[in-house]
Amino acid sequence: MNRPDQARIDLFAANGQRLKGCFFWHSDIFKRLAALLYAADNRIVDCEKIKDGLQLVKAGTGLFSALRGQTALVLAAKLAKHPEPHQLLASTRRAYDELRSCRFGASDYLAVAASQIADRTR
């Protein structure tokens, strides 16, 4: 394995360990996905910014919103990396509502899809 790939794998593992300590109650698979999002950009996880992102998700969504479900940690990680997190959250909510209006079933994975759509269409 070449050096850049090994460095990225090491960063992914380190990010996963950081998230494991910061977000004990969240799902391991979504902690790994958040760690991967940061490693893909060659960035070290910032737990405080992700916690701020979680607070933004909680403040900007309804109590029973799918955006607050299991995948909230992933969305918070994306918000933490984004230069305009409020705008990304609003775009994610619009994309989610549009997908729901097209009769996609409510799910955590639809929330992730909406965040990807919002992030890619800035």
PDB file of C-alpha atoms in Angstrom:
ATOM      1  CA  MET A   1       0.000   0.000   0.000  1.00  0.00           C
ATOM      2  CA  ASN A   2       1.353   3.411  -0.875  1.00  0.00           C
ATOM      3  CA  ARG A   3       2.060   6.052   1.731  1.00  0.00           C
ATOM      4  CA  PRO A   4      -0.870   8.473   1.028  1.00  0.00           C
ATOM      5  CA  ASP A   5      -3.398   5.635   1.220  1.00  0.00           C
ATOM      6  CA  GLN A   6      -1.907   4.357   4.476  1.00  0.00           C
ATOM      7  CA  ALA A   7      -1.947   7.874   5.944  1.00  0.00           C
ATOM      8  CA  ARG A   8      -5.628   8.263   5.044  1.00  0.00           C
ATOM      9  CA  ILE A   9      -6.455   4.880   6.590  1.00  0.00           C
ATOM     10  CA  ASP A  10      -4.597   5.868   9.756  1.00  0.00           C
ATOM     11  CA  LEU A  11      -6.504   9.165   9.835  1.00  0.00           C
ATOM     12  CA  PHE A  12      -9.802   7.304   9.414  1.00  0.00           C
ATOM     13  CA  ALA A  13      -8.935   5.020  12.340  1.00  0.00           C
ATOM     14  CA  ALA A  14      -7.860   7.953  14.524  1.00  0.00           C
ATOM     15  CA  ASN A  15     -11.016   9.889  13.644  1.00  0.00           C
ATOM     16  CA  GLY A  16     -13.105   6.847  14.514  1.00  0.00           C
ATOM     17  CA  GLN A  17     -11.464   6.607  17.925  1.00  0.00           C
ATOM     18  CA  ARG A  18     -12.042  10.317  18.588  1.00  0.00           C
ATOM     19  CA  LEU A  19     -15.710  10.014  17.692  1.00  0.00           C
ATOM     20  CA  LYS A  20     -16.028   6.892  19.803  1.00  0.00           C
ATOM     21  CA  GLY A  21     -14.958   8.892  22.851  1.00  0.00           C
ATOM     22  CA  CYS A  22     -17.084  11.946  22.060  1.00  0.00           C
ATOM     23  CA  PHE A  23     -20.345  10.318  20.998  1.00  0.00           C
ATOM     24  CA  PHE A  24     -20.712   7.218  23.119  1.00  0.00           C
ATOM     25  CA  TRP A  25     -24.489   6.848  22.653  1.00  0.00           C
ATOM     26  CA  HIS A  26     -24.493   7.112  18.862  1.00  0.00           C
ATOM     27  CA  SER A  27     -24.442   4.158  16.481  1.00  0.00           C
ATOM     28  CA  ASP A  28     -20.981   2.790  15.662  1.00  0.00           C
ATOM     29  CA  ILE A  29     -21.718   2.562  11.946  1.00  0.00           C
ATOM     30  CA  PHE A  30     -22.647   6.243  11.774  1.00  0.00           C
ATOM     31  CA  LYS A  31     -19.594   7.218  13.830  1.00  0.00           C
ATOM     32  CA  ARG A  32     -17.489   5.401  11.247  1.00  0.00           C
ATOM     33  CA  LEU A  33     -19.271   7.154   8.406  1.00  0.00           C
ATOM     34  CA  ALA A  34     -18.635  10.542  10.039  1.00  0.00           C
ATOM     35  CA  ALA A  35     -14.968   9.566  10.527  1.00  0.00           C
ATOM     36  CA  LEU A  36     -14.787   8.590   6.857  1.00  0.00           C
ATOM     37  CA  LEU A  37     -16.256  11.935   5.763  1.00  0.00           C
ATOM     38  CA  TYR A  38     -13.436  13.716   7.561  1.00  0.00           C
ATOM     39  CA  ALA A  39     -10.716  11.297   6.429  1.00  0.00           C
ATOM     40  CA  ALA A  40     -11.821  11.679   2.802  1.00  0.00           C
ATOM     41  CA  ASP A  41     -11.006  15.392   3.125  1.00  0.00           C
ATOM     42  CA  ASN A  42      -7.732  14.696   5.020  1.00  0.00           C
ATOM     43  CA  ARG A  43      -9.149  16.416   8.101  1.00  0.00           C
ATOM     44  CA  ILE A  44      -9.046  15.591  11.788  1.00  0.00           C
ATOM     45  CA  VAL A  45     -12.428  15.269  13.482  1.00  0.00           C
ATOM     46  CA  ASP A  46     -13.459  18.289  15.548  1.00  0.00           C
ATOM     47  CA  CYS A  47     -15.874  16.917  18.172  1.00  0.00           C
ATOM     48  CA  GLU A  48     -16.925  20.369  19.366  1.00  0.00           C
ATOM     49  CA  LYS A  49     -17.916  21.505  15.880  1.00  0.00           C
ATOM     50  CA  ILE A  50     -19.863  18.286  15.383  1.00  0.00           C
ATOM     51  CA  LYS A  51     -21.628  18.848  18.723  1.00  0.00           C
ATOM     52  CA  ASP A  52     -22.499  22.341  17.490  1.00  0.00           C
ATOM     53  CA  GLY A  53     -23.828  20.727  14.309  1.00  0.00           C
ATOM     54  CA  LEU A  54     -25.999  18.381  16.380  1.00  0.00           C
ATOM     55  CA  GLN A  55     -27.408  21.370  18.251  1.00  0.00           C
ATOM     56  CA  LEU A  56     -28.113  23.065  14.920  1.00  0.00           C
ATOM     57  CA  VAL A  57     -29.967  19.963  13.689  1.00  0.00           C
ATOM     58  CA  LYS A  58     -31.998  19.829  16.905  1.00  0.00           C
ATOM     59  CA  ALA A  59     -32.831  23.539  16.730  1.00  0.00           C
ATOM     60  CA  GLY A  60     -33.631  23.520  13.005  1.00  0.00           C
ATOM     61  CA  THR A  61     -35.838  20.443  12.773  1.00  0.00           C
ATOM     62  CA  GLY A  62     -39.024  19.153  14.319  1.00  0.00           C
ATOM     63  CA  LEU A  63     -39.071  16.802  17.269  1.00  0.00           C
ATOM     64  CA  PHE A  64     -39.926  13.755  15.148  1.00  0.00           C
ATOM     65  CA  SER A  65     -37.944  14.712  12.042  1.00  0.00           C
ATOM     66  CA  ALA A  66     -35.984  11.938  10.334  1.00  0.00           C
ATOM     67  CA  LEU A  67     -33.064  14.370  10.224  1.00  0.00           C
ATOM     68  CA  ARG A  68     -32.830  13.954  14.006  1.00  0.00           C
ATOM     69  CA  GLY A  69     -32.711  10.161  13.815  1.00  0.00           C
ATOM     70  CA  GLN A  70     -29.781   7.759  13.822  1.00  0.00           C
ATOM     71  CA  THR A  71     -28.107   9.653  10.995  1.00  0.00           C
ATOM     72  CA  ALA A  72     -28.060  12.995  12.844  1.00  0.00           C
ATOM     73  CA  LEU A  73     -24.377  12.458  13.657  1.00  0.00           C
ATOM     74  CA  VAL A  74     -23.517  12.140   9.961  1.00  0.00           C
ATOM     75  CA  LEU A  75     -25.524  15.248   9.117  1.00  0.00           C
ATOM     76  CA  ALA A  76     -23.871  17.113  12.006  1.00  0.00           C
ATOM     77  CA  ALA A  77     -20.428  16.092  10.704  1.00  0.00           C
ATOM     78  CA  LYS A  78     -21.320  17.416   7.258  1.00  0.00           C
ATOM     79  CA  LEU A  79     -22.599  20.645   8.796  1.00  0.00           C
ATOM     80  CA  ALA A  80     -19.403  20.980  10.853  1.00  0.00           C
ATOM     81  CA  LYS A  81     -17.269  20.762   7.705  1.00  0.00           C
ATOM     82  CA  HIS A  82     -19.421  23.128   5.657  1.00  0.00           C
ATOM     83  CA  PRO A  83     -18.599  26.860   5.494  1.00  0.00           C
ATOM     84  CA  GLU A  84     -22.322  27.760   5.763  1.00  0.00           C
ATOM     85  CA  PRO A  85     -23.974  25.115   7.968  1.00  0.00           C
ATOM     86  CA  HIS A  86     -27.316  26.955   8.320  1.00  0.00           C
ATOM     87  CA  GLN A  87     -27.676  27.107   4.549  1.00  0.00           C
ATOM     88  CA  LEU A  88     -26.767  23.428   4.154  1.00  0.00           C
ATOM     89  CA  LEU A  89     -29.334  22.420   6.775  1.00  0.00           C
ATOM     90  CA  ALA A  90     -32.043  24.480   5.059  1.00  0.00           C
ATOM     91  CA  SER A  91     -31.136  22.920   1.692  1.00  0.00           C
ATOM     92  CA  THR A  92     -31.176  19.463   3.257  1.00  0.00           C
ATOM     93  CA  ARG A  93     -34.631  20.066   4.707  1.00  0.00           C
ATOM     94  CA  ARG A  94     -35.918  21.262   1.314  1.00  0.00           C
ATOM     95  CA  ALA A  95     -34.419  18.235  -0.461  1.00  0.00           C
ATOM     96  CA  TYR A  96     -35.889  15.887   2.160  1.00  0.00           C
ATOM     97  CA  ASP A  97     -39.347  17.472   1.832  1.00  0.00           C
ATOM     98  CA  GLU A  98     -39.156  17.234  -1.953  1.00  0.00           C
ATOM     99  CA  LEU A  99     -38.178  13.557  -1.807  1.00  0.00           C
ATOM    100  CA  ARG A 100     -41.048  12.897   0.608  1.00  0.00           C
ATOM    101  CA  SER A 101     -43.470  14.684  -1.742  1.00  0.00           C
ATOM    102  CA  CYS A 102     -42.339  12.263  -4.471  1.00  0.00           C
ATOM    103  CA  ARG A 103     -43.572   9.435  -2.220  1.00  0.00           C
ATOM    104  CA  PHE A 104     -40.243   8.203  -0.949  1.00  0.00           C
ATOM    105  CA  GLY A 105     -40.759   6.590   2.424  1.00  0.00           C
ATOM    106  CA  ALA A 106     -39.469   8.326   5.525  1.00  0.00           C
ATOM    107  CA  SER A 107     -36.211   6.795   6.721  1.00  0.00           C
ATOM    108  CA  ASP A 108     -32.815   7.676   8.091  1.00  0.00           C
ATOM    109  CA  TYR A 109     -31.279   6.804   4.741  1.00  0.00           C
ATOM    110  CA  LEU A 110     -33.553   9.260   2.955  1.00  0.00           C
ATOM    111  CA  ALA A 111     -32.185  11.920   5.311  1.00  0.00           C
ATOM    112  CA  VAL A 112     -28.630  10.994   4.268  1.00  0.00           C
ATOM    113  CA  ALA A 113     -29.649  11.098   0.595  1.00  0.00           C
ATOM    114  CA  ALA A 114     -31.196  14.544   1.101  1.00  0.00           C
ATOM    115  CA  SER A 115     -28.010  15.822   2.733  1.00  0.00           C
ATOM    116  CA  GLN A 116     -25.932  14.474  -0.165  1.00  0.00           C
ATOM    117  CA  ILE A 117     -28.241  16.130  -2.694  1.00  0.00           C
ATOM    118  CA  ALA A 118     -28.109  19.425  -0.793  1.00  0.00           C
ATOM    119  CA  ASP A 119     -24.325  19.283  -0.486  1.00  0.00           C
ATOM    120  CA  ARG A 120     -23.782  18.475  -4.165  1.00  0.00           C
ATOM    121  CA  THR A 121     -26.138  21.159  -5.499  1.00  0.00           C
ATOM    122  CA  ARG A 122     -24.693  24.238  -3.797  1.00  0.00           C
TER     123      ARG A 122
END
